[in-house]
C-alpha cells in the first residue's frame, strides 16, 4: 500500500518485469584414448576408442592420412581417430584427434632341415615341407652354386640355399634367415649288363678272343667300354670269367651323369682246332719193309699215337689233345666233347 512500481505492467500496476539470457555453451571432449594393437586376421586384437565430453556423446570416425574410412581399420598401418560432438542450439560442438597404429604381426617359418640330398633327374628340385605363418607371402629361396646365383636347383652339384620370409602388408619379415645345403648327385647309370657268351657278330666267344670283340650295351647318355679291351677273354669256362667295364657319359651329359664300373661275366667256349692233315706224300705209301711214317709229329697241343706202320694196309692214327690243351681247345669235329681225332694213311704193295 506504500509502494508502486516505477514501471508497472500495463495490465497490472502491482507487477513489473526483468530479463536474463543464457548464451550457447561449448562441448569439450577430454580423455580421448585408443591404444594401438597388433594385426590379426580375425581382428581379435582390435581396441575400441573412448572419450569424455561435458555435453553430448562423442562419435568416432577414422582416417588414413587425409582419407576418411568407412569403418574402423583392420589392416596394419598408421591411422587417426576423430572424436566428434556435434553442436546443438544450446552448445557448440567439439572435435579431438588421436593418432594410433595397427602394428604388423610377426611371422615365422618352420619345416626345413640343414641339408637335402637328391639325384639328378632333369627336373628342378623343390625344397618341400616348409610352412609359414604369413598367408600373404611365401618363403623365398635364393640358390648359389659354385659362387654364382642361379634360378633353380637342377644340375648335379652342391647348392647353398638361403631361405627367408619377406614382410608384407600385415606381417613383419621373419626374423630368421636360414642357410641350408642341397646336394644333387649325378644320376647313376642303371643299365643291365648281361652275361656274354657271343661276340658282336653273334658267334660264340672262344678262347684267344680279345675283349674288344665283345660288344657292350649302347646307352643314350654315354658309352660302355672295356677297361682293358686288348685283354683276352680268358680260359674256357661255362661259369664265366669276370672283366671290368666302365660307363662314361657323353660330354654333354658328363656334369649330370655318373661314371660306373661293373664286373661283366663272359662265358668262354673252347677254341676249335682242325684235325691235322696228312701230307699228300704220306697219305698213300708203297711197302718198303721199313716203318713208314704218317707225316704228323707231336705238337704242344696234341700227341700222335702209333704214327708208323710196316705192312700193307690202311691205318688209323689217333691224335689226342694234351691235358693242358684240353682246357681251352677242342677238335672242330667233336663239338667240344672229345679229346681225340684221327687220320688215316695207307701202305700199298711194293714190288720185289
mmCIF file of C-alpha atoms in Angstrom, residues 3-343:
data_model
loop_
_atom_site.group_PDB
_atom_site.id
_atom_site.type_symbol
_atom_site.label_atom_id
_atom_site.label_comp_id
_atom_site.label_asym_id
_atom_site.label_seq_id
_atom_site.Cartn_x
_atom_site.Cartn_y
_atom_site.Cartn_z
ATOM 1 C CA UNK A 3 4.886 1.341 -2.858
ATOM 2 C CA UNK A 4 4.286 1.270 -6.520
ATOM 3 C CA UNK A 5 6.445 0.080 -9.437
ATOM 4 C CA UNK A 6 8.274 2.650 -11.321
ATOM 5 C CA UNK A 7 7.456 0.684 -14.446
ATOM 6 C CA UNK A 8 4.342 -1.214 -13.805
ATOM 7 C CA UNK A 9 2.944 -3.550 -16.392
ATOM 8 C CA UNK A 10 0.119 -2.277 -18.412
ATOM 9 C CA UNK A 11 -2.216 -4.945 -17.272
ATOM 10 C CA UNK A 12 -1.485 -4.821 -13.595
ATOM 11 C CA UNK A 13 0.187 -1.927 -11.736
ATOM 12 C CA UNK A 14 1.135 -4.261 -8.987
ATOM 13 C CA UNK A 15 3.527 -6.180 -11.293
ATOM 14 C CA UNK A 16 6.737 -5.304 -13.130
ATOM 15 C CA UNK A 17 9.241 -7.481 -15.229
ATOM 16 C CA UNK A 18 13.005 -8.107 -15.659
ATOM 17 C CA UNK A 19 15.051 -10.060 -18.311
ATOM 18 C CA UNK A 20 18.034 -12.501 -18.219
ATOM 19 C CA UNK A 21 19.807 -14.508 -21.014
ATOM 20 C CA UNK A 22 21.513 -17.956 -21.446
ATOM 21 C CA UNK A 23 24.264 -17.964 -24.048
ATOM 22 C CA UNK A 24 25.404 -21.036 -26.005
ATOM 23 C CA UNK A 25 27.789 -23.356 -24.222
ATOM 24 C CA UNK A 26 30.638 -25.299 -25.837
ATOM 25 C CA UNK A 27 31.150 -29.036 -25.796
ATOM 26 C CA UNK A 28 34.624 -30.080 -24.671
ATOM 27 C CA UNK A 29 35.971 -33.544 -25.400
ATOM 28 C CA UNK A 30 38.521 -34.877 -22.937
ATOM 29 C CA UNK A 31 40.354 -38.123 -22.260
ATOM 30 C CA UNK A 32 40.319 -39.367 -25.861
ATOM 31 C CA UNK A 33 42.115 -42.718 -25.867
ATOM 32 C CA UNK A 34 42.661 -45.539 -28.329
ATOM 33 C CA UNK A 35 45.521 -47.939 -27.840
ATOM 34 C CA UNK A 36 47.059 -49.373 -30.964
ATOM 35 C CA UNK A 37 47.047 -53.132 -31.497
ATOM 36 C CA UNK A 38 48.717 -55.852 -33.485
ATOM 37 C CA UNK A 39 47.118 -57.084 -36.674
ATOM 38 C CA UNK A 40 45.305 -60.395 -36.621
ATOM 39 C CA UNK A 41 43.328 -61.897 -39.498
ATOM 40 C CA UNK A 42 40.186 -62.206 -37.388
ATOM 41 C CA UNK A 43 40.595 -58.694 -35.941
ATOM 42 C CA UNK A 44 40.624 -60.247 -32.491
ATOM 43 C CA UNK A 45 43.143 -57.713 -31.154
ATOM 44 C CA UNK A 46 41.175 -54.604 -32.108
ATOM 45 C CA UNK A 47 40.622 -51.925 -29.433
ATOM 46 C CA UNK A 48 37.729 -49.521 -29.008
ATOM 47 C CA UNK A 49 38.145 -45.745 -28.647
ATOM 48 C CA UNK A 50 36.897 -43.879 -25.584
ATOM 49 C CA UNK A 51 36.367 -40.186 -24.760
ATOM 50 C CA UNK A 52 34.542 -37.963 -22.296
ATOM 51 C CA UNK A 53 32.538 -34.836 -23.079
ATOM 52 C CA UNK A 54 30.771 -32.279 -20.936
ATOM 53 C CA UNK A 55 27.948 -32.164 -23.485
ATOM 54 C CA UNK A 56 26.700 -34.826 -25.785
ATOM 55 C CA UNK A 57 28.167 -38.251 -26.581
ATOM 56 C CA UNK A 58 31.270 -38.417 -28.771
ATOM 57 C CA UNK A 59 31.128 -40.344 -32.026
ATOM 58 C CA UNK A 60 34.213 -41.679 -33.770
ATOM 59 C CA UNK A 61 35.425 -41.618 -37.345
ATOM 60 C CA UNK A 62 38.705 -42.879 -38.805
ATOM 61 C CA UNK A 63 41.205 -41.562 -41.312
ATOM 62 C CA UNK A 64 44.221 -42.914 -43.089
ATOM 63 C CA UNK A 65 46.132 -39.819 -43.886
ATOM 64 C CA UNK A 66 43.508 -37.445 -45.240
ATOM 65 C CA UNK A 67 41.221 -40.190 -46.489
ATOM 66 C CA UNK A 68 38.142 -40.850 -44.418
ATOM 67 C CA UNK A 69 37.449 -44.524 -43.849
ATOM 68 C CA UNK A 70 34.036 -46.139 -43.862
ATOM 69 C CA UNK A 71 34.761 -48.127 -40.732
ATOM 70 C CA UNK A 72 37.360 -48.745 -38.094
ATOM 71 C CA UNK A 73 40.503 -50.050 -39.841
ATOM 72 C CA UNK A 74 41.545 -53.683 -39.562
ATOM 73 C CA UNK A 75 44.826 -53.757 -41.506
ATOM 74 C CA UNK A 76 48.283 -52.708 -40.352
ATOM 75 C CA UNK A 77 49.165 -49.047 -40.709
ATOM 76 C CA UNK A 78 49.069 -45.578 -39.137
ATOM 77 C CA UNK A 79 45.653 -44.043 -38.613
ATOM 78 C CA UNK A 80 43.824 -41.145 -36.948
ATOM 79 C CA UNK A 81 40.652 -41.412 -34.887
ATOM 80 C CA UNK A 82 38.488 -38.295 -34.697
ATOM 81 C CA UNK A 83 36.114 -37.910 -31.745
ATOM 82 C CA UNK A 84 33.219 -35.558 -32.530
ATOM 83 C CA UNK A 85 30.395 -33.976 -30.541
ATOM 84 C CA UNK A 86 28.028 -32.183 -32.883
ATOM 85 C CA UNK A 87 26.749 -28.767 -31.893
ATOM 86 C CA UNK A 88 23.149 -28.060 -30.962
ATOM 87 C CA UNK A 89 21.147 -24.893 -30.358
ATOM 88 C CA UNK A 90 22.464 -24.897 -26.825
ATOM 89 C CA UNK A 91 26.150 -25.661 -27.351
ATOM 90 C CA UNK A 92 28.800 -25.681 -29.983
ATOM 91 C CA UNK A 93 30.366 -28.947 -30.978
ATOM 92 C CA UNK A 94 33.946 -30.118 -30.428
ATOM 93 C CA UNK A 95 36.415 -32.371 -32.193
ATOM 94 C CA UNK A 96 39.579 -34.054 -30.995
ATOM 95 C CA UNK A 97 42.016 -36.261 -32.900
ATOM 96 C CA UNK A 98 44.379 -39.050 -31.870
ATOM 97 C CA UNK A 99 46.884 -40.999 -33.939
ATOM 98 C CA UNK A 100 47.150 -44.726 -33.416
ATOM 99 C CA UNK A 101 48.884 -47.638 -35.096
ATOM 100 C CA UNK A 102 47.920 -51.171 -36.017
ATOM 101 C CA UNK A 103 51.269 -52.946 -35.914
ATOM 102 C CA UNK A 104 52.265 -55.704 -38.282
ATOM 103 C CA UNK A 105 52.084 -59.207 -36.882
ATOM 104 C CA UNK A 106 55.234 -61.263 -36.510
ATOM 105 C CA UNK A 107 55.761 -64.176 -38.915
ATOM 106 C CA UNK A 108 57.953 -67.240 -38.945
ATOM 107 C CA UNK A 109 58.633 -70.384 -40.957
ATOM 108 C CA UNK A 110 59.481 -73.936 -39.970
ATOM 109 C CA UNK A 111 59.907 -77.356 -41.511
ATOM 110 C CA UNK A 112 63.392 -77.073 -43.026
ATOM 111 C CA UNK A 113 66.449 -79.218 -42.361
ATOM 112 C CA UNK A 114 70.130 -78.376 -42.529
ATOM 113 C CA UNK A 115 70.734 -80.404 -45.663
ATOM 114 C CA UNK A 116 68.956 -82.153 -48.501
ATOM 115 C CA UNK A 117 70.161 -84.746 -50.973
ATOM 116 C CA UNK A 118 68.689 -85.908 -54.251
ATOM 117 C CA UNK A 119 69.719 -87.375 -57.595
ATOM 118 C CA UNK A 120 69.680 -85.518 -60.889
ATOM 119 C CA UNK A 121 66.553 -86.320 -62.919
ATOM 120 C CA UNK A 122 66.364 -83.447 -65.392
ATOM 121 C CA UNK A 123 63.747 -81.565 -63.362
ATOM 122 C CA UNK A 124 64.021 -78.675 -60.930
ATOM 123 C CA UNK A 125 64.355 -79.737 -57.303
ATOM 124 C CA UNK A 126 61.935 -78.049 -54.893
ATOM 125 C CA UNK A 127 62.519 -77.919 -51.143
ATOM 126 C CA UNK A 128 59.226 -79.045 -49.650
ATOM 127 C CA UNK A 129 57.716 -79.300 -46.187
ATOM 128 C CA UNK A 130 58.286 -75.674 -45.169
ATOM 129 C CA UNK A 131 55.316 -73.886 -43.601
ATOM 130 C CA UNK A 132 54.992 -70.231 -42.637
ATOM 131 C CA UNK A 133 52.575 -68.091 -40.628
ATOM 132 C CA UNK A 134 52.180 -65.359 -43.235
ATOM 133 C CA UNK A 135 49.297 -66.131 -45.599
ATOM 134 C CA UNK A 136 50.202 -63.092 -47.682
ATOM 135 C CA UNK A 137 53.717 -64.237 -48.683
ATOM 136 C CA UNK A 138 55.598 -67.410 -49.489
ATOM 137 C CA UNK A 139 59.097 -68.156 -48.326
ATOM 138 C CA UNK A 140 61.791 -67.038 -50.748
ATOM 139 C CA UNK A 141 64.684 -69.259 -51.817
ATOM 140 C CA UNK A 142 67.979 -67.934 -53.125
ATOM 141 C CA UNK A 143 70.253 -70.512 -54.772
ATOM 142 C CA UNK A 144 74.023 -70.242 -55.106
ATOM 143 C CA UNK A 145 76.107 -72.854 -56.937
ATOM 144 C CA UNK A 146 79.870 -72.510 -57.290
ATOM 145 C CA UNK A 147 79.679 -68.917 -56.086
ATOM 146 C CA UNK A 148 77.095 -67.913 -58.694
ATOM 147 C CA UNK A 149 73.425 -67.154 -58.020
ATOM 148 C CA UNK A 150 71.220 -69.429 -60.121
ATOM 149 C CA UNK A 151 67.479 -69.541 -60.711
ATOM 150 C CA UNK A 152 66.838 -73.162 -59.776
ATOM 151 C CA UNK A 153 68.255 -76.367 -58.360
ATOM 152 C CA UNK A 154 68.628 -78.743 -61.276
ATOM 153 C CA UNK A 155 72.103 -79.766 -62.408
ATOM 154 C CA UNK A 156 74.244 -82.003 -60.231
ATOM 155 C CA UNK A 157 76.368 -80.241 -57.655
ATOM 156 C CA UNK A 158 76.230 -78.577 -54.242
ATOM 157 C CA UNK A 159 73.889 -75.633 -53.695
ATOM 158 C CA UNK A 160 73.817 -73.152 -50.837
ATOM 159 C CA UNK A 161 70.207 -72.147 -50.322
ATOM 160 C CA UNK A 162 69.114 -69.118 -48.312
ATOM 161 C CA UNK A 163 65.532 -69.297 -47.052
ATOM 162 C CA UNK A 164 63.731 -66.131 -45.960
ATOM 163 C CA UNK A 165 60.208 -64.850 -45.429
ATOM 164 C CA UNK A 166 59.805 -61.199 -46.507
ATOM 165 C CA UNK A 167 57.440 -58.681 -44.933
ATOM 166 C CA UNK A 168 54.009 -57.995 -46.383
ATOM 167 C CA UNK A 169 51.203 -55.519 -45.814
ATOM 168 C CA UNK A 170 50.250 -57.000 -42.460
ATOM 169 C CA UNK A 171 53.221 -59.118 -41.410
ATOM 170 C CA UNK A 172 56.820 -58.407 -40.467
ATOM 171 C CA UNK A 173 59.611 -60.282 -42.194
ATOM 172 C CA UNK A 174 60.593 -63.453 -40.379
ATOM 173 C CA UNK A 175 63.496 -62.671 -38.041
ATOM 174 C CA UNK A 176 65.471 -65.697 -39.167
ATOM 175 C CA UNK A 177 67.231 -66.267 -42.479
ATOM 176 C CA UNK A 178 68.292 -69.885 -42.787
ATOM 177 C CA UNK A 179 71.066 -71.319 -44.928
ATOM 178 C CA UNK A 180 70.849 -74.968 -45.953
ATOM 179 C CA UNK A 181 72.792 -77.201 -48.315
ATOM 180 C CA UNK A 182 71.231 -79.146 -51.188
ATOM 181 C CA UNK A 183 73.373 -81.840 -52.799
ATOM 182 C CA UNK A 184 72.275 -83.039 -56.231
ATOM 183 C CA UNK A 185 74.138 -86.226 -57.033
ATOM 184 C CA UNK A 186 74.916 -87.257 -60.567
ATOM 185 C CA UNK A 187 72.404 -89.700 -61.990
ATOM 186 C CA UNK A 188 73.585 -93.245 -61.572
ATOM 187 C CA UNK A 189 73.686 -95.487 -64.609
ATOM 188 C CA UNK A 190 71.253 -98.379 -64.213
ATOM 189 C CA UNK A 191 71.898 -100.284 -67.447
ATOM 190 C CA UNK A 192 71.606 -104.033 -67.025
ATOM 191 C CA UNK A 193 74.797 -105.722 -68.172
ATOM 192 C CA UNK A 194 74.134 -109.262 -69.381
ATOM 193 C CA UNK A 195 76.368 -112.287 -69.163
ATOM 194 C CA UNK A 196 78.049 -112.577 -72.550
ATOM 195 C CA UNK A 197 78.578 -115.797 -74.451
ATOM 196 C CA UNK A 198 78.570 -114.412 -78.004
ATOM 197 C CA UNK A 199 80.536 -111.630 -79.636
ATOM 198 C CA UNK A 200 79.372 -108.688 -81.701
ATOM 199 C CA UNK A 201 78.826 -110.971 -84.688
ATOM 200 C CA UNK A 202 76.628 -113.359 -82.744
ATOM 201 C CA UNK A 203 79.303 -116.047 -82.672
ATOM 202 C CA UNK A 204 80.472 -117.865 -79.575
ATOM 203 C CA UNK A 205 83.219 -116.161 -77.603
ATOM 204 C CA UNK A 206 86.173 -118.510 -77.690
ATOM 205 C CA UNK A 207 89.498 -118.866 -76.024
ATOM 206 C CA UNK A 208 92.025 -116.476 -77.531
ATOM 207 C CA UNK A 209 89.466 -113.780 -78.412
ATOM 208 C CA UNK A 210 90.106 -110.211 -77.255
ATOM 209 C CA UNK A 211 87.544 -108.389 -75.108
ATOM 210 C CA UNK A 212 87.230 -105.811 -77.883
ATOM 211 C CA UNK A 213 85.308 -108.407 -79.927
ATOM 212 C CA UNK A 214 82.555 -108.484 -77.281
ATOM 213 C CA UNK A 215 80.039 -105.685 -77.822
ATOM 214 C CA UNK A 216 78.838 -103.917 -74.691
ATOM 215 C CA UNK A 217 75.364 -102.281 -74.393
ATOM 216 C CA UNK A 218 74.519 -98.974 -76.012
ATOM 217 C CA UNK A 219 73.220 -96.067 -73.932
ATOM 218 C CA UNK A 220 71.501 -92.766 -74.663
ATOM 219 C CA UNK A 221 73.749 -90.830 -72.319
ATOM 220 C CA UNK A 222 77.177 -92.379 -72.774
ATOM 221 C CA UNK A 223 79.234 -95.371 -73.816
ATOM 222 C CA UNK A 224 80.292 -98.635 -72.242
ATOM 223 C CA UNK A 225 83.907 -99.645 -72.793
ATOM 224 C CA UNK A 226 86.089 -102.424 -71.531
ATOM 225 C CA UNK A 227 88.691 -101.193 -69.084
ATOM 226 C CA UNK A 228 91.295 -103.257 -70.936
ATOM 227 C CA UNK A 229 89.867 -104.015 -74.379
ATOM 228 C CA UNK A 230 93.058 -105.696 -75.640
ATOM 229 C CA UNK A 231 92.953 -108.260 -72.844
ATOM 230 C CA UNK A 232 91.961 -111.762 -73.869
ATOM 231 C CA UNK A 233 88.663 -113.166 -72.661
ATOM 232 C CA UNK A 234 90.450 -115.794 -70.571
ATOM 233 C CA UNK A 235 90.318 -119.546 -70.268
ATOM 234 C CA UNK A 236 87.357 -121.540 -71.498
ATOM 235 C CA UNK A 237 84.644 -121.737 -68.842
ATOM 236 C CA UNK A 238 80.949 -122.452 -68.589
ATOM 237 C CA UNK A 239 80.534 -120.316 -65.479
ATOM 238 C CA UNK A 240 82.258 -117.249 -66.869
ATOM 239 C CA UNK A 241 85.302 -115.069 -66.421
ATOM 240 C CA UNK A 242 84.980 -111.606 -64.896
ATOM 241 C CA UNK A 243 86.194 -108.464 -66.625
ATOM 242 C CA UNK A 244 85.753 -104.793 -65.800
ATOM 243 C CA UNK A 245 83.778 -102.370 -67.975
ATOM 244 C CA UNK A 246 83.055 -98.684 -67.387
ATOM 245 C CA UNK A 247 80.208 -96.389 -68.387
ATOM 246 C CA UNK A 248 81.377 -92.897 -69.365
ATOM 247 C CA UNK A 249 78.746 -90.215 -70.100
ATOM 248 C CA UNK A 250 78.935 -88.215 -73.305
ATOM 249 C CA UNK A 251 80.445 -84.734 -72.975
ATOM 250 C CA UNK A 252 77.040 -83.054 -72.916
ATOM 251 C CA UNK A 253 75.934 -85.264 -70.021
ATOM 252 C CA UNK A 254 79.160 -85.507 -68.051
ATOM 253 C CA UNK A 255 78.059 -82.914 -65.479
ATOM 254 C CA UNK A 256 74.894 -84.762 -64.541
ATOM 255 C CA UNK A 257 75.567 -88.450 -65.155
ATOM 256 C CA UNK A 258 77.953 -90.547 -63.108
ATOM 257 C CA UNK A 259 80.567 -92.923 -64.406
ATOM 258 C CA UNK A 260 80.014 -96.516 -63.394
ATOM 259 C CA UNK A 261 82.340 -99.502 -63.271
ATOM 260 C CA UNK A 262 80.897 -103.005 -63.286
ATOM 261 C CA UNK A 263 82.104 -106.559 -63.407
ATOM 262 C CA UNK A 264 80.953 -108.365 -66.544
ATOM 263 C CA UNK A 265 80.725 -112.133 -66.811
ATOM 264 C CA UNK A 266 81.975 -113.617 -70.080
ATOM 265 C CA UNK A 267 81.314 -117.266 -70.957
ATOM 266 C CA UNK A 268 84.234 -118.580 -72.996
ATOM 267 C CA UNK A 269 83.988 -121.607 -75.289
ATOM 268 C CA UNK A 270 86.904 -123.806 -76.196
ATOM 269 C CA UNK A 271 88.726 -122.854 -79.355
ATOM 270 C CA UNK A 272 88.064 -125.300 -82.145
ATOM 271 C CA UNK A 273 91.160 -126.534 -83.957
ATOM 272 C CA UNK A 274 91.144 -128.562 -87.178
ATOM 273 C CA UNK A 275 92.354 -132.128 -87.413
ATOM 274 C CA UNK A 276 95.946 -132.129 -88.727
ATOM 275 C CA UNK A 277 96.239 -133.007 -92.401
ATOM 276 C CA UNK A 278 98.266 -135.980 -93.566
ATOM 277 C CA UNK A 279 100.770 -134.758 -96.170
ATOM 278 C CA UNK A 280 99.978 -135.932 -99.679
ATOM 279 C CA UNK A 281 103.226 -137.862 -99.909
ATOM 280 C CA UNK A 282 102.354 -139.774 -96.761
ATOM 281 C CA UNK A 283 98.695 -140.458 -97.427
ATOM 282 C CA UNK A 284 99.383 -143.497 -99.660
ATOM 283 C CA UNK A 285 102.838 -145.055 -99.457
ATOM 284 C CA UNK A 286 104.414 -148.155 -101.064
ATOM 285 C CA UNK A 287 105.613 -151.010 -98.921
ATOM 286 C CA UNK A 288 109.393 -150.899 -98.312
ATOM 287 C CA UNK A 289 109.797 -153.333 -95.467
ATOM 288 C CA UNK A 290 110.666 -150.453 -93.177
ATOM 289 C CA UNK A 291 108.498 -148.394 -90.860
ATOM 290 C CA UNK A 292 106.574 -145.828 -92.779
ATOM 291 C CA UNK A 293 105.521 -142.509 -91.150
ATOM 292 C CA UNK A 294 102.098 -140.835 -91.189
ATOM 293 C CA UNK A 295 103.736 -137.432 -91.576
ATOM 294 C CA UNK A 296 102.288 -135.743 -88.489
ATOM 295 C CA UNK A 297 104.501 -135.017 -85.490
ATOM 296 C CA UNK A 298 103.618 -134.419 -81.855
ATOM 297 C CA UNK A 299 102.689 -130.800 -81.065
ATOM 298 C CA UNK A 300 102.363 -128.615 -77.963
ATOM 299 C CA UNK A 301 98.609 -129.136 -78.251
ATOM 300 C CA UNK A 302 98.420 -132.823 -79.085
ATOM 301 C CA UNK A 303 100.233 -136.147 -79.317
ATOM 302 C CA UNK A 304 100.142 -138.565 -82.259
ATOM 303 C CA UNK A 305 99.684 -142.236 -81.362
ATOM 304 C CA UNK A 306 101.010 -145.171 -83.457
ATOM 305 C CA UNK A 307 102.109 -142.936 -86.301
ATOM 306 C CA UNK A 308 104.270 -145.572 -88.080
ATOM 307 C CA UNK A 309 103.477 -148.879 -89.792
ATOM 308 C CA UNK A 310 105.343 -151.525 -91.907
ATOM 309 C CA UNK A 311 102.860 -153.873 -93.564
ATOM 310 C CA UNK A 312 100.411 -153.213 -96.341
ATOM 311 C CA UNK A 313 97.088 -151.880 -95.070
ATOM 312 C CA UNK A 314 95.097 -148.843 -94.085
ATOM 313 C CA UNK A 315 95.936 -147.427 -90.696
ATOM 314 C CA UNK A 316 94.005 -145.097 -88.392
ATOM 315 C CA UNK A 317 96.170 -142.811 -86.350
ATOM 316 C CA UNK A 318 94.652 -141.289 -83.181
ATOM 317 C CA UNK A 319 95.639 -137.748 -82.281
ATOM 318 C CA UNK A 320 94.975 -136.743 -78.639
ATOM 319 C CA UNK A 321 94.878 -133.290 -77.076
ATOM 320 C CA UNK A 322 97.332 -132.819 -74.247
ATOM 321 C CA UNK A 323 95.984 -132.397 -70.707
ATOM 322 C CA UNK A 324 96.778 -128.671 -70.789
ATOM 323 C CA UNK A 325 95.292 -128.158 -74.249
ATOM 324 C CA UNK A 326 92.035 -129.815 -73.266
ATOM 325 C CA UNK A 327 91.257 -126.832 -71.001
ATOM 326 C CA UNK A 328 90.899 -124.417 -73.868
ATOM 327 C CA UNK A 329 90.851 -126.382 -77.137
ATOM 328 C CA UNK A 330 88.652 -128.940 -78.809
ATOM 329 C CA UNK A 331 88.708 -130.625 -82.189
ATOM 330 C CA UNK A 332 86.442 -128.815 -84.588
ATOM 331 C CA UNK A 333 84.633 -132.050 -85.430
ATOM 332 C CA UNK A 334 83.932 -133.100 -81.868
ATOM 333 C CA UNK A 335 81.654 -130.313 -80.588
ATOM 334 C CA UNK A 336 83.948 -129.925 -77.603
ATOM 335 C CA UNK A 337 83.120 -133.397 -76.332
ATOM 336 C CA UNK A 338 86.110 -135.464 -77.451
ATOM 337 C CA UNK A 339 89.791 -135.040 -76.790
ATOM 338 C CA UNK A 340 90.751 -137.257 -79.761
ATOM 339 C CA UNK A 341 90.535 -137.135 -83.503
ATOM 340 C CA UNK A 342 92.014 -139.425 -86.137
ATOM 341 C CA UNK A 343 93.586 -139.521 -89.572
#
